[in-house]
Short mmCIF file of C-alpha atoms in Angstrom, two decimals:
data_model
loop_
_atom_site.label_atom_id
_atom_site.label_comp_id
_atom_site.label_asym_id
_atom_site.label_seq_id
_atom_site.Cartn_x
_atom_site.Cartn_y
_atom_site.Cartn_z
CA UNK A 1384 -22.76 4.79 107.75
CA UNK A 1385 -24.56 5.33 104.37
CA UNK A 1386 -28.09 6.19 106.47
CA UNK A 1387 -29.15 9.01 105.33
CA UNK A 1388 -29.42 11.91 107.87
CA UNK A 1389 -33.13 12.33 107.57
CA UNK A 1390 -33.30 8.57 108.12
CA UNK A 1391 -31.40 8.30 110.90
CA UNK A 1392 -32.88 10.89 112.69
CA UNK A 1393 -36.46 8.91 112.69
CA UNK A 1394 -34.79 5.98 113.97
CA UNK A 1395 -33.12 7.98 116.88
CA UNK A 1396 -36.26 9.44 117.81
CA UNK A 1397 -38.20 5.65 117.58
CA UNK A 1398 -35.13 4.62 120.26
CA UNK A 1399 -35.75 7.95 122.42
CA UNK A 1400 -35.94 6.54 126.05
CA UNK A 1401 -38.19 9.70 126.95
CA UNK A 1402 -41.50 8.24 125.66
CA UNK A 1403 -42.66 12.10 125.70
CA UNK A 1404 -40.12 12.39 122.41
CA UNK A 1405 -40.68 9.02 120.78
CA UNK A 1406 -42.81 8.71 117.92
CA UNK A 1407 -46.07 8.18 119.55
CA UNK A 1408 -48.21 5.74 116.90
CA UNK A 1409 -46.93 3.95 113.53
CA UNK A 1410 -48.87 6.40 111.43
CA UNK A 1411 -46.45 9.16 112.76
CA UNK A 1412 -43.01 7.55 111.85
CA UNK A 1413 -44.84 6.04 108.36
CA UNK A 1414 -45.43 9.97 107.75
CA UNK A 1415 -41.96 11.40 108.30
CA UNK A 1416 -41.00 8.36 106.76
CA UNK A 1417 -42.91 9.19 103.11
CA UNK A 1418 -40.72 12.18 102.01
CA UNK A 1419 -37.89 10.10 103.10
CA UNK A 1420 -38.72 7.10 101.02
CA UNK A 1421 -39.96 9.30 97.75
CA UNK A 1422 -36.27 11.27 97.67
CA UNK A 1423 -34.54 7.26 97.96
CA UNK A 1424 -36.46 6.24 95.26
CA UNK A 1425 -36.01 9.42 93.14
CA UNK A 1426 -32.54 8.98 93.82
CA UNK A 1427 -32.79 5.13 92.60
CA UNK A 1428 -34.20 5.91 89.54
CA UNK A 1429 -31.71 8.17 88.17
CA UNK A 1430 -29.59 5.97 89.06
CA UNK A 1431 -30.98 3.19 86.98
CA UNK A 1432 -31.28 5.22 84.30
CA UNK A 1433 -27.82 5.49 84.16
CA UNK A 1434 -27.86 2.23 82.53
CA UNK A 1435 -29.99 2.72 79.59
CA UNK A 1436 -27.73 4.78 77.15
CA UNK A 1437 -25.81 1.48 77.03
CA UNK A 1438 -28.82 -0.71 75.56
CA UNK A 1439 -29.59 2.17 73.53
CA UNK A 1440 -26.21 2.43 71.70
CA UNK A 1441 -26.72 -0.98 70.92
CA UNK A 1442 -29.85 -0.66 69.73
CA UNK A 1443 -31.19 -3.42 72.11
CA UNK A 1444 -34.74 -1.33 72.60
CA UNK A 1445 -36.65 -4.24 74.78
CA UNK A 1446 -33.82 -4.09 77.24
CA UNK A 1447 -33.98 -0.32 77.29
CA UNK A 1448 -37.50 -0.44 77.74
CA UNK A 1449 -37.31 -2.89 80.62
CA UNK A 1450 -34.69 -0.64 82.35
CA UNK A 1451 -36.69 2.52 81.61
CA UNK A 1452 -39.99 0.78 83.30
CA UNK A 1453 -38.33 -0.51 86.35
CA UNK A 1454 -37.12 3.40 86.87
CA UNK A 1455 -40.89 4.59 86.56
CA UNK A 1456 -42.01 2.06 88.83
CA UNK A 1457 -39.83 3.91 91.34
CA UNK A 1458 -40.76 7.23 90.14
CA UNK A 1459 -43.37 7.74 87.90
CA UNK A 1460 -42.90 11.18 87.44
CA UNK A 1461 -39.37 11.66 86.21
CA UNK A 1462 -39.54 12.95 82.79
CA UNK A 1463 -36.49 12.03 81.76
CA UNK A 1464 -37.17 8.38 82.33
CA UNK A 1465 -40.60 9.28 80.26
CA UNK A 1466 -39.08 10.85 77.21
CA UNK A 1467 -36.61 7.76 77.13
CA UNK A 1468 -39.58 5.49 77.40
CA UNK A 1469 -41.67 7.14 74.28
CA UNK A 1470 -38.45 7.39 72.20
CA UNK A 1471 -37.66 3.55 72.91
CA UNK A 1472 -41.39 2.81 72.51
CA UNK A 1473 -41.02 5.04 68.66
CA UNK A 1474 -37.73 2.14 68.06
CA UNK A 1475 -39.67 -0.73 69.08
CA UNK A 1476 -42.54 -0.16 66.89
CA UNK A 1477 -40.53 0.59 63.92
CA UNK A 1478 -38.86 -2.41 64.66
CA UNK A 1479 -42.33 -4.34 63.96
CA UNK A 1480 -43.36 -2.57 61.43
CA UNK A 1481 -39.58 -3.00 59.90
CA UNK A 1482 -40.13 -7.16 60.19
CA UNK A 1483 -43.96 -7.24 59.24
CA UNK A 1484 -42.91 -5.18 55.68
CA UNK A 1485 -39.86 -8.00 55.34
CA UNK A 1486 -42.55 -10.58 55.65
CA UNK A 1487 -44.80 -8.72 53.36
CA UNK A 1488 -42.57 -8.34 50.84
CA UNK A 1489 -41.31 -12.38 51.13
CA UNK A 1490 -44.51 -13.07 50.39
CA UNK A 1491 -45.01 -11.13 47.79
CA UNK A 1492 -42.10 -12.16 45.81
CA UNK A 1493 -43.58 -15.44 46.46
CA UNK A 1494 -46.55 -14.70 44.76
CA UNK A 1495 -44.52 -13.20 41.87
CA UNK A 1496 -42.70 -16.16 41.40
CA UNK A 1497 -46.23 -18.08 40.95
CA UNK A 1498 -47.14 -15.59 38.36
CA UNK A 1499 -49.62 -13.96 40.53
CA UNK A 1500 -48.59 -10.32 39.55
CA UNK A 1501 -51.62 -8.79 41.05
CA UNK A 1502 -51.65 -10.26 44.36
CA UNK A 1503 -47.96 -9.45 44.67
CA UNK A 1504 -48.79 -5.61 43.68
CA UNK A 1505 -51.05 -5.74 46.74
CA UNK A 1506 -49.07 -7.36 49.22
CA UNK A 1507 -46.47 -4.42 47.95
CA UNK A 1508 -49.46 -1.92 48.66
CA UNK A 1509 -50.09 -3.43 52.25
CA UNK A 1510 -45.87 -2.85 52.78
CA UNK A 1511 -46.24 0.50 51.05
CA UNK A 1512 -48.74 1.63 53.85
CA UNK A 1513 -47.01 0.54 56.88
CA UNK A 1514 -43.75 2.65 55.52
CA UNK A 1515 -44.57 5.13 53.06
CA UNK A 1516 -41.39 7.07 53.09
CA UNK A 1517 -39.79 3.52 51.92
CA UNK A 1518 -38.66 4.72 47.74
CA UNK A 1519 -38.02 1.66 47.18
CA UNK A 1520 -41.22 -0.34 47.87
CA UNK A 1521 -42.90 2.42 45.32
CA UNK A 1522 -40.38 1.93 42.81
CA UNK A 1523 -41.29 -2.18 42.86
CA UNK A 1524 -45.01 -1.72 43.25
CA UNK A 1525 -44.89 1.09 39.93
CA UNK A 1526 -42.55 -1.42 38.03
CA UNK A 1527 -44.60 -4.64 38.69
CA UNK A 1528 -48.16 -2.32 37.31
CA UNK A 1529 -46.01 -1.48 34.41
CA UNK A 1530 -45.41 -5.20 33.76
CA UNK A 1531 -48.76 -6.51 34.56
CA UNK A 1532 -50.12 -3.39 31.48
CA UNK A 1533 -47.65 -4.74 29.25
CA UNK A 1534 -48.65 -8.28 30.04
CA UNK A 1535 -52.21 -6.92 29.19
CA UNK A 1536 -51.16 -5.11 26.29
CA UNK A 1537 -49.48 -8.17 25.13
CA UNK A 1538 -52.38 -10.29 25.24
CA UNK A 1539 -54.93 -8.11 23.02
CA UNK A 1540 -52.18 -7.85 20.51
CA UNK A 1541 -51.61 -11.55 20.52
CA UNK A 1542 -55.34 -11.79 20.20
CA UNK A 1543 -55.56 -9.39 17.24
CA UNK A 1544 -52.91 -11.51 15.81
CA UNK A 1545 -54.14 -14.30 15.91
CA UNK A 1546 -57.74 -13.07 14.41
CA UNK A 1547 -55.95 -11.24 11.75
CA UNK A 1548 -53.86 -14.29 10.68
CA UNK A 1549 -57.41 -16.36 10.22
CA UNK A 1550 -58.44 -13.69 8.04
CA UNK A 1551 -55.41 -13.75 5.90
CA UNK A 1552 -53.73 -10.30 7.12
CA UNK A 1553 -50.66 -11.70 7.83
CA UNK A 1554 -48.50 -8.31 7.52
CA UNK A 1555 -50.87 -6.84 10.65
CA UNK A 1556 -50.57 -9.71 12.25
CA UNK A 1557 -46.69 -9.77 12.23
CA UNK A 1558 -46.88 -6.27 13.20
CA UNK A 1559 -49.03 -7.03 16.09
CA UNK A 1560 -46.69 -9.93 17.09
CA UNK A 1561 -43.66 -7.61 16.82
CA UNK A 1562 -45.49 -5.30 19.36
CA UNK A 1563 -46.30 -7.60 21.61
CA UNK A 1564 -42.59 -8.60 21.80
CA UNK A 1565 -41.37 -5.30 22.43
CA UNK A 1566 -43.95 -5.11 25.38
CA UNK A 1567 -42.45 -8.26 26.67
CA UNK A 1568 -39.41 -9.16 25.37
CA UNK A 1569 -38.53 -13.06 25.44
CA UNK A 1570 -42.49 -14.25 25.42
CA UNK A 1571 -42.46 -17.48 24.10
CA UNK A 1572 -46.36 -17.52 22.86
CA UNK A 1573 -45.19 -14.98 20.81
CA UNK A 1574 -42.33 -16.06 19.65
CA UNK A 1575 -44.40 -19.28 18.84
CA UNK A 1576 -46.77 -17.12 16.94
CA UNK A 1577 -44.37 -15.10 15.12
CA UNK A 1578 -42.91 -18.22 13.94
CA UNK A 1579 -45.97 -19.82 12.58
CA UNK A 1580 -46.98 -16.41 10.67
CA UNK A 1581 -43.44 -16.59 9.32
CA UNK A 1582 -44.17 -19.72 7.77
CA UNK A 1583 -47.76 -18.62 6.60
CA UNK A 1584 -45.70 -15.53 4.97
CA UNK A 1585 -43.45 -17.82 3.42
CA UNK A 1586 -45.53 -20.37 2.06
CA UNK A 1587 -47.96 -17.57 0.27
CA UNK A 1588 -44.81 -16.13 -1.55
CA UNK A 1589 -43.54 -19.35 -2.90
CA UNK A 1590 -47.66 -20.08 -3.80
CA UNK A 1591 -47.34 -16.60 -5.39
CA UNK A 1592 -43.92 -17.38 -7.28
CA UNK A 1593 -45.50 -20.46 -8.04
CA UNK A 1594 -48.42 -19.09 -10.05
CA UNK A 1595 -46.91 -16.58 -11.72
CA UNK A 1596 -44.47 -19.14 -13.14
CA UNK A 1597 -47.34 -21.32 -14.31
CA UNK A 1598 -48.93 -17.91 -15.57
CA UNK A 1599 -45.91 -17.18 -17.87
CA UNK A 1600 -45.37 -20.85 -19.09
CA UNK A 1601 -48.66 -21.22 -20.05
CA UNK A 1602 -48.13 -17.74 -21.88
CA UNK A 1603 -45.68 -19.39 -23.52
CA UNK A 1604 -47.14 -22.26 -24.40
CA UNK A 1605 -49.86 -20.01 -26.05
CA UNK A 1606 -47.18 -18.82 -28.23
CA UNK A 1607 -45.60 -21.76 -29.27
CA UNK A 1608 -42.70 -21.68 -26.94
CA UNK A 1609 -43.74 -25.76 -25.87
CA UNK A 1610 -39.65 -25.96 -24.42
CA UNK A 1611 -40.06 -22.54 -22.26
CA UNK A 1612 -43.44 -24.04 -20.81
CA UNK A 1613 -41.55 -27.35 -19.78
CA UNK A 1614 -38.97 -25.15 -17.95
CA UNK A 1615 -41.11 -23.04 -16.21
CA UNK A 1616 -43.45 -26.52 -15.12
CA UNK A 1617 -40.36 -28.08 -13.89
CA UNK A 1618 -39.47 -24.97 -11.52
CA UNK A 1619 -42.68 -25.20 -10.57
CA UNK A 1620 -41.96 -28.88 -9.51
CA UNK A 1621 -39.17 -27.91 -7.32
CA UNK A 1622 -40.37 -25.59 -5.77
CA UNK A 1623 -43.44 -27.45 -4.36
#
């Protein structure tokens, strides 16, 4: 009952007892069968299609895909079936390129973690290029360079520092210190530094106070004033 008309009329005329009306080689039915077949495939493939929105809602693109195929494979020319496959085939590659910038940017946290800011800035890069419209990947790759220059920055001031301290400039060497703290907030090498220039500051004021006590006692020991220059070589005492 569901035979289609076209259909059924080949097989009639295959039965024909009139061999003068029956199909008279293979080749002939096989050829009124071709049109036949093409429409019941056609006809298939729309209907298969009818199943892909579902998948699609879903987001479940390899399923979609699968559907989509199995429709071509009846009718390769249906170009609704073809426009589904490249839009599914667009999802499925973002899709990868979606998971290989998550892995990217795993490991280059990783790296960050290790201290190895420059590595991390390119495994950023390498996630940058896959999806370049992706803010936020630029924001992290600009704010990790501008933390790797202060590192930088850091370290020739903390260099300077420490030269200038040898040579006694212990002012520019606190100021270089300070700097190098504001570029990086919380170092401890500076921190360590500033401490040890704070003592070198202190100890050459007390060695300064120191002599110019001494100076003035033995001014007034010049004069006479033998009590005054006890005093001032006692204060001397304590404060050594």
């Amino acid at each position: 009952p569901e035979c289609p008309e076209p259909l059924e009329s080949i097989v009639h005329r295959s039965l024909i007892k009139d061999r003068d009306l029956r199909y008279q080689s293979l080749n002939d039915v096989f050829f009124d069968l071709q049109p036949i077949l093409l429409e019941l495939r056609q006809e298939r493939a729309v209907k298969i299609l009818e199943g892909v929105p579902q998948f699609i809602d879903a987001k479940k693109w390899e399923e979609a895909d699968a559907v989509i195929l199995l429709a071509l494979e009846l009718d390769p020319a249906n170009r609704d079936a073809r426009q589904l496959h490249g839009k599914v085939q667009d999802e499925i590659q973002q899709q990868a390129r979606h998971k290989k910038v998550d892995t990217l940017v795993k490991e280059a946290e990783q790296m960050i973690g290790r201290d190895q800011i420059a590595e991390g800035i390119d495994l950023y890069k390498s996630a940058y290029r896959l999806e370049p419209a992706n803010k936020g990947l630029w924001s992290r790759i600009e704010e990790l360079k501008a933390f790797l220059d202060a590192r930088r920055r850091a370290g020739r001031l903390l260099a300077e520092a420490r030269a200038g301290a040898r040579l006694g400039d212990l002012t520019g060497a606190f100021n270089n210190v300070r700097e190098a703290l504001e570029a990086i907030p919380g170092n401890r090498e500076a921190e360590s530094l500033e401490n040890e220039i704070l003592k070198q500051i202190e100890d050459r004021e007390n060695e300064r106070k120191v002599r110019s006590i001494l100076d003035r006692a033995q001014s007034r020991r010049s004069q006479g004033d033998y009590e005054g220059a006890q005093i001032g070589r006692a204060s001397c005492r304590e404060r050594v």
